[in-house]
Short mmCIF file of C-alpha atoms in Angstrom, two decimals:
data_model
loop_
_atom_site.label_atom_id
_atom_site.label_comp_id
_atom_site.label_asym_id
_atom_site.label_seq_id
_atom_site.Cartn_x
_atom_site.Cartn_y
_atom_site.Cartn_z
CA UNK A 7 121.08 70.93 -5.38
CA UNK A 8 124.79 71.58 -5.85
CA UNK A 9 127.51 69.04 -6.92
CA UNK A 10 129.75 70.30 -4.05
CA UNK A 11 129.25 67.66 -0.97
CA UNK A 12 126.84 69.60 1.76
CA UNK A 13 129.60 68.53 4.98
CA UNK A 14 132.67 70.89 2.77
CA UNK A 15 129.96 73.24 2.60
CA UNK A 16 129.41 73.71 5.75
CA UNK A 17 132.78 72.95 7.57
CA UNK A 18 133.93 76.60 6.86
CA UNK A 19 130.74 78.91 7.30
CA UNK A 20 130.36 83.08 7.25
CA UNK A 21 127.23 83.65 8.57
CA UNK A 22 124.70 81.75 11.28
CA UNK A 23 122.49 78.94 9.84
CA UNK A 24 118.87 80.35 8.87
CA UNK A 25 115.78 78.19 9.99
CA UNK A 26 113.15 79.60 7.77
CA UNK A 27 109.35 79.87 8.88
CA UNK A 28 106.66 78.50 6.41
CA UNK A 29 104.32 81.01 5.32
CA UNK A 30 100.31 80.35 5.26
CA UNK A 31 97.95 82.82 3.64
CA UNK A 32 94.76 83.74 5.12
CA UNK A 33 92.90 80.46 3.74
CA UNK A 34 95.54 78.14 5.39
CA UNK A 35 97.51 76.92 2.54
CA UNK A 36 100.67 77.32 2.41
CA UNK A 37 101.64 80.43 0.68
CA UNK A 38 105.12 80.17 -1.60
CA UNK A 39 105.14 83.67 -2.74
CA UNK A 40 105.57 84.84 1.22
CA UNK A 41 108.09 82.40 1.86
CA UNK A 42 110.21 82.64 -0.99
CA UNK A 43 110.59 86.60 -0.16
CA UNK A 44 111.62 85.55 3.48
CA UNK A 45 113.71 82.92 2.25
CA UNK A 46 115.53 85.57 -0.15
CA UNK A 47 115.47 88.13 2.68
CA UNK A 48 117.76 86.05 4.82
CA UNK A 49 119.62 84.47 2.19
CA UNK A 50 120.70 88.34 1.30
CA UNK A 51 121.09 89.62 4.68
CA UNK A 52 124.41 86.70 5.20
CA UNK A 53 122.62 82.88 5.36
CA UNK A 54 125.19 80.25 5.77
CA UNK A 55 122.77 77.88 4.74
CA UNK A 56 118.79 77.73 4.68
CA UNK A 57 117.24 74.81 6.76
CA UNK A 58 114.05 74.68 4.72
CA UNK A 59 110.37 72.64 6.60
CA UNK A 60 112.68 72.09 9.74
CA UNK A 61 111.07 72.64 13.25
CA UNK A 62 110.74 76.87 13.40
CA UNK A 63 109.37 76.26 9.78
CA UNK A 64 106.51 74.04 11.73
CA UNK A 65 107.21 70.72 9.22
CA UNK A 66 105.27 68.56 11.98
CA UNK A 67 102.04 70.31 10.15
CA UNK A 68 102.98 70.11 6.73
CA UNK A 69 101.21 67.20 4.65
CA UNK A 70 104.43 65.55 2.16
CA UNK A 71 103.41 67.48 -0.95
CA UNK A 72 103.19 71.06 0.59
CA UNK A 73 106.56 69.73 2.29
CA UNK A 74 107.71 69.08 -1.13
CA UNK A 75 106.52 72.66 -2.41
CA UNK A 76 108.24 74.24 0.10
CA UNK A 77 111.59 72.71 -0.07
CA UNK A 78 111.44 73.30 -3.77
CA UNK A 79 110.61 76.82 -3.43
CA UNK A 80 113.82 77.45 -1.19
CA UNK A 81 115.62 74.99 -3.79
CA UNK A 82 114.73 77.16 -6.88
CA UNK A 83 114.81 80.46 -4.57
CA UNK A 84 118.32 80.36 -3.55
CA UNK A 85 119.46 78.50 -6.75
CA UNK A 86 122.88 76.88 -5.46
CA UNK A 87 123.89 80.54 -3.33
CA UNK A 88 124.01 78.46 -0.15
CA UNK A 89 123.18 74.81 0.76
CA UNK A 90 119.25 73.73 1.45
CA UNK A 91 118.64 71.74 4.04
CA UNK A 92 115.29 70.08 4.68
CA UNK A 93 113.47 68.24 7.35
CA UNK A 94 112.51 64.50 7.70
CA UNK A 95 110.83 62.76 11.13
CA UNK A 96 108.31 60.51 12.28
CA UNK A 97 109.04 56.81 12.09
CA UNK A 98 111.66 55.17 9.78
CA UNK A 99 108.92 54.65 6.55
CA UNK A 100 107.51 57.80 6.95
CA UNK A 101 111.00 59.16 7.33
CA UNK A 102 112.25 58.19 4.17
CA UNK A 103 109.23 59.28 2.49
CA UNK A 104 110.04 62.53 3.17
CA UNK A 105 113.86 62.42 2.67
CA UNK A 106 112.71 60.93 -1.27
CA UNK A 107 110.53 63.99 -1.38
CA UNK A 108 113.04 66.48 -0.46
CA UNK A 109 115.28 64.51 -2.66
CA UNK A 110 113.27 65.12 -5.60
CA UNK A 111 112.81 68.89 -4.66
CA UNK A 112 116.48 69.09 -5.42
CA UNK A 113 117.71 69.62 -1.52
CA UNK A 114 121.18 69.47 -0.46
CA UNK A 115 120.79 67.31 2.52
CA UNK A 116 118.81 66.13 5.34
CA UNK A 117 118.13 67.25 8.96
CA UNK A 118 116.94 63.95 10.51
CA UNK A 119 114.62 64.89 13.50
CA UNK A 120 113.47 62.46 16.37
CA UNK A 121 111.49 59.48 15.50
CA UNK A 122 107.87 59.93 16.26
CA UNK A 123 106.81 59.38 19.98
CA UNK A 124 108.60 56.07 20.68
CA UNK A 125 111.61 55.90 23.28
CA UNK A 126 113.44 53.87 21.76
CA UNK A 127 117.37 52.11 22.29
CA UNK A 128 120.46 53.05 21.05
CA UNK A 129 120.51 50.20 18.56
CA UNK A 130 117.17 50.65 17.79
CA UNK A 131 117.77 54.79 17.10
CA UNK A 132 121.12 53.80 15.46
CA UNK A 133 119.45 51.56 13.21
CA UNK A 134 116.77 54.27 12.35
CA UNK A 135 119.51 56.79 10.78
CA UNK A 136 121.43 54.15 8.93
CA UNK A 137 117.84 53.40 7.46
CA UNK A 138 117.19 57.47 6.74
CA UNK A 139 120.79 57.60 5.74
CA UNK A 140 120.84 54.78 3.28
CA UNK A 141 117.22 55.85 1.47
CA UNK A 142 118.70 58.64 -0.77
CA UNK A 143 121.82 60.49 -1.51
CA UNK A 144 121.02 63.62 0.46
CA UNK A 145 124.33 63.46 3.15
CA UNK A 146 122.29 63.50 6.64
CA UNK A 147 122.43 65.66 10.23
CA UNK A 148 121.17 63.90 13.05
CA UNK A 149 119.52 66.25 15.64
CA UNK A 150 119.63 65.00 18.99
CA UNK A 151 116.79 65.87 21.20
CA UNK A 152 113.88 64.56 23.30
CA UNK A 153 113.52 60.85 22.61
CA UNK A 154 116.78 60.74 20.59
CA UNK A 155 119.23 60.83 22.91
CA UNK A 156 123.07 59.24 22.41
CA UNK A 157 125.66 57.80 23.86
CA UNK A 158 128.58 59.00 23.10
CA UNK A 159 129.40 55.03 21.54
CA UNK A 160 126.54 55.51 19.55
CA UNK A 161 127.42 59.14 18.17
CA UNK A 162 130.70 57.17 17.21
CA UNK A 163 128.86 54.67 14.65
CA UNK A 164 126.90 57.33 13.52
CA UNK A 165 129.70 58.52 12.35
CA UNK A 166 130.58 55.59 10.78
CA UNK A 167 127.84 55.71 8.59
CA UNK A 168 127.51 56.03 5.04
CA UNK A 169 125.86 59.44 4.31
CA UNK A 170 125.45 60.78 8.11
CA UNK A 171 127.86 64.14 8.70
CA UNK A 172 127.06 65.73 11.63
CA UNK A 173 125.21 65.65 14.77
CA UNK A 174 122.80 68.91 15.41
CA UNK A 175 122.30 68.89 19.79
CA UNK A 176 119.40 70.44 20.79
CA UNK A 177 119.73 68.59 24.67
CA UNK A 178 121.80 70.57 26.20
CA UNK A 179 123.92 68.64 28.22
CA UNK A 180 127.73 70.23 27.66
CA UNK A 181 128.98 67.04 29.40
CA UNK A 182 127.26 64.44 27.63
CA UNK A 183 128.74 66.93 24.00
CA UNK A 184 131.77 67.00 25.65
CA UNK A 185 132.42 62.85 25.84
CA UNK A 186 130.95 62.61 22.35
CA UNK A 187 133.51 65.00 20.66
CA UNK A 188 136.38 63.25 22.41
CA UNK A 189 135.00 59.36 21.58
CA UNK A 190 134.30 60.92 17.91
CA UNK A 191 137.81 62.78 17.71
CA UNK A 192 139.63 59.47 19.04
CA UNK A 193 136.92 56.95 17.71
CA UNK A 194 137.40 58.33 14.32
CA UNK A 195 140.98 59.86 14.03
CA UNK A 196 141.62 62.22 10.96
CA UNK A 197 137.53 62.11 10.18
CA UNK A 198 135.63 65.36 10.20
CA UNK A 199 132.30 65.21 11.55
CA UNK A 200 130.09 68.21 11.58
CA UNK A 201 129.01 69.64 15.26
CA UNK A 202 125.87 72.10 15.62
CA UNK A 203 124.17 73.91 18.71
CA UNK A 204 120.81 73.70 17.90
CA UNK A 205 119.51 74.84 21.54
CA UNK A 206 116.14 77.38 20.96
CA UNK A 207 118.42 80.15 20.99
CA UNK A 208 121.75 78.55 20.67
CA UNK A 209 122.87 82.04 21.03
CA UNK A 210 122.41 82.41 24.34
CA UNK A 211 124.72 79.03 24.95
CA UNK A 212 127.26 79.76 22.10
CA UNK A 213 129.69 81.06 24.60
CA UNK A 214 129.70 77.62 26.08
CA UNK A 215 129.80 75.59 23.37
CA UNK A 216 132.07 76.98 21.58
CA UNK A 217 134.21 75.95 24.17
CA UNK A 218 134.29 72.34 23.39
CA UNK A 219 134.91 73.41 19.80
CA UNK A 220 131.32 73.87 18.13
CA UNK A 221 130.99 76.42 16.76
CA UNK A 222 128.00 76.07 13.88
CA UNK A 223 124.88 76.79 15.59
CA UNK A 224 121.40 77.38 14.27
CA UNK A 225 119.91 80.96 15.11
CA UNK A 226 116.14 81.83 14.93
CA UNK A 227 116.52 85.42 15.63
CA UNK A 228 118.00 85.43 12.34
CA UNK A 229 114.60 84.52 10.76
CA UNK A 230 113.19 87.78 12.37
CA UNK A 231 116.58 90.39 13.45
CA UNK A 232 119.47 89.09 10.70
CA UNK A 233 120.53 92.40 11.24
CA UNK A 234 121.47 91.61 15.34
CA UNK A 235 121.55 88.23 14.79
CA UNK A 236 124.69 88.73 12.28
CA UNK A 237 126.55 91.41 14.65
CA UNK A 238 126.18 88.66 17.12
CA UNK A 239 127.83 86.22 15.24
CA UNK A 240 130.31 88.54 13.89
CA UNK A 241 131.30 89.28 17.80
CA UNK A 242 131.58 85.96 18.47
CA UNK A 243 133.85 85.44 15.93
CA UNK A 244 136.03 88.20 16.46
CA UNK A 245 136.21 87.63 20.18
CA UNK A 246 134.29 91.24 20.58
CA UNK A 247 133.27 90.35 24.41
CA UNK A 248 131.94 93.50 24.60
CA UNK A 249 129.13 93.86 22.26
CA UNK A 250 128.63 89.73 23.02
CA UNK A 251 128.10 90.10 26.38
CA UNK A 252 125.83 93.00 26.42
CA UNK A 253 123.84 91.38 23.48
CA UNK A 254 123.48 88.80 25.60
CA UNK A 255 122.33 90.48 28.68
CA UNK A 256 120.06 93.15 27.05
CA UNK A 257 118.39 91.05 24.05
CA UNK A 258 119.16 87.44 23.86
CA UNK A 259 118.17 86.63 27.82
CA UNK A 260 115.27 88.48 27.48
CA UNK A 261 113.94 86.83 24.85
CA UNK A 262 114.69 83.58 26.26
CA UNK A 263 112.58 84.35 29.40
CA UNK A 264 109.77 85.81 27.02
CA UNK A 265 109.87 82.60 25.13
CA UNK A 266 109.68 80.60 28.40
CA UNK A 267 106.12 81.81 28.76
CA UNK A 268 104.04 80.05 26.27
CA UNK A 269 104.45 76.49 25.12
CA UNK A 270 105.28 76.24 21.68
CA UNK A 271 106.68 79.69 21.70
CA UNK A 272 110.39 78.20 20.22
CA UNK A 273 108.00 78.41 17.09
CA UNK A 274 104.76 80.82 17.33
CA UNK A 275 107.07 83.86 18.97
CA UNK A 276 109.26 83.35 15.95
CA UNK A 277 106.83 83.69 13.40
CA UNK A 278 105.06 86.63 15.46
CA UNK A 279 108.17 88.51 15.18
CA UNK A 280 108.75 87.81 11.29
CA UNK A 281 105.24 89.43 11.27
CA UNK A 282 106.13 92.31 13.28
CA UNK A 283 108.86 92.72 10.55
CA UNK A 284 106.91 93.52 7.94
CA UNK A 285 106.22 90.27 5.99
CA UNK A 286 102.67 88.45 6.93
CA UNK A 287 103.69 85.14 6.87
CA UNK A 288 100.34 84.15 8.27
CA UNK A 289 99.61 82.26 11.91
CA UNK A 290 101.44 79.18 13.40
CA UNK A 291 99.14 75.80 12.40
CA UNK A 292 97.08 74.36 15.22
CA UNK A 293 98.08 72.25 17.64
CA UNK A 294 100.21 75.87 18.36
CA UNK A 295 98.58 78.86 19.18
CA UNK A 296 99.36 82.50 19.17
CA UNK A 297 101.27 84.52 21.80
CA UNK A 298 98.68 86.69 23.57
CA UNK A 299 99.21 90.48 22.63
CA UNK A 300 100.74 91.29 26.12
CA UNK A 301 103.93 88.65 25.15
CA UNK A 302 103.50 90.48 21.24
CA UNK A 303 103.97 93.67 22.75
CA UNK A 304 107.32 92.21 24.98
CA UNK A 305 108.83 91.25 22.01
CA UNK A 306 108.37 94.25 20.32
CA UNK A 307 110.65 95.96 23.02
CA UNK A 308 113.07 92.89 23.32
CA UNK A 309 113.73 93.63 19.37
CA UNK A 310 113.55 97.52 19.81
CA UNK A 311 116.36 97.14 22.83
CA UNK A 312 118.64 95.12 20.78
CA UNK A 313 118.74 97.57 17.71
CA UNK A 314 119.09 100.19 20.13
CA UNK A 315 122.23 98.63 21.56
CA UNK A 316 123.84 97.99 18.51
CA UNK A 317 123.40 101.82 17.23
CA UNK A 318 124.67 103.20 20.06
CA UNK A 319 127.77 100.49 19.96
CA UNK A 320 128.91 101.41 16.52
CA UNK A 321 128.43 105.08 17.19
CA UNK A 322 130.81 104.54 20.24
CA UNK A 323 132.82 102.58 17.70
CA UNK A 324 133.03 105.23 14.97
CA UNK A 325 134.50 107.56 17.36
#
């Protein structure tokens, strides 16, 4: 953990946010050797910031001390080069328990996931991150998905609360994002609150949300492609339509309809593709399963295409 506060670290970013996979050898445990060398892979290839045991790196089927392991393995990995964020979920004891442990593993700060199961209220889900919030001094994202759902009112005293900094949305609904950055923005004048699209492939969105001014986003290609995921986010930076738009068209849509197939594939096609990289990071943990080798061999173009596009763009560009 750094002394610099994780919200200053991440207000001014160069690269897209890396949501490592967790690596499992061939007996099941997890294996820390793997996942250090993909954590240090992405971390070289441009990381903002390393979201360590979060949902691509499957933390709903880690036990606490192999979550612990992990986080501290990205911790002592990336040793203060960018910010390490870990997961913590389930109900508000269990919740806590983990935030302690990634505490204690020397994280930077705390993506705080949807409570276990329950649907609960806004008062009742407000009360749940003040409780997460208040448990250590890891500053705190809430992600907003599923069963945790906000009003923009709500979003507001989430803001208000000691230790909470942003608000990750993986919903999707650009009105519902809009109203909440205006209540925020007048709720809380002069405040900076921290904004991410964490869609599947927020990519794919980006476009659209950027357009109500966020402009962090989380990107799981880069766990697998950091190489198109980058000139992606470079593009979309510079306001390079061009190579946006056709990464868009020719890579990132296709993969969303590939992932489409297969439940759980947000997670399982990720970690097939890391494979199909080079580093054997082992299989996803059951309840997922596998993509059959028909979807394998899908991706396999998908990723071929987008390299392909990006070498012939720069050779039109060197000209």
């Amino acid at each position: 953990m750094t002394s610099a506060p994780l919200a200053a670290r991440l207000t001014h970013v160069a690269g897209p946010l890396f949501f490592p996979v967790t690596a499992f050898g061939p007996d099941g445990t997890v294996d820390l050797d793997a996942f250090r060398a993909h954590v240090r892979a992405g971390v070289d290839a441009g990381a903002a910031a390393v979201f360590a045991c979060c949902g691509t790196g499957e933390f709903h089927a880690l036990a606490p001390e192999e979550f612990r392991l992990v986080v501290a393995a990205a911790v002592e990995e990336i040793a203060g080069q960018v910010p390490v964020v870990a997961g913590a979920g389930y109900g508000t004891a269990l919740a806590i328990q983990y935030a302690k442990l990634a505490e204690e593993a020397g994280a930077d700060g705390l993506l705080a996931m949807p409570p276990y199961l329950v649907v609960a209220g806004q008062e009742g889900l407000l009360a749940h991150y003040a409780a997460l919030a208040a448990a250590t001094s890891l500053e705190t994202v809430v992600y907003q998905r599923d069963n945790a759902v906000f009003t923009p009112e709500t979003v507001v005293a989430l803001a208000r609360t000691p230790g909470i900094i942003g608000l990750k949305d993986g919903y999707g609904d650009l009105d519902l994002m809009q109203r909440i950055v205006s209540a925020v923005r007048t709720g809380l004048p002069g405040e900076d609150f921290l904004y991410f699209n964490g869609l599947p492939t927020a990519e794919l969105t980006g476009l659209a949300y950027r357009g109500i001014g966020v402009t962090l986003y989380s990107s799981a290609v880069f766990a697998f492609a950091p190489d198109i995921a980058l000139a992606f986010y470079r593009a979309l930076e510079a306001g390079d339509d061009g190579l946006v738009n056709a990464l868009l068209d020719h890579f990132y849509r296709p993969l969303v309809e590939l992932r489409a197939k297969g439940r759980g594939y947000a997670v399982s096609l990720v970690k097939a593709a890391v494979r199909l990289e080079g580093l054997d990071v082992g299989p996803v943990r059951i309840p997922l399963t596998e993509p059959p080798a028909e979807h394998v061999g899908e991706l396999v173009s998908i990723i071929a295409d987008g390299r392909a596009l990006l070498e012939k763009y720069r050779a039109q560009e060197a000209k």
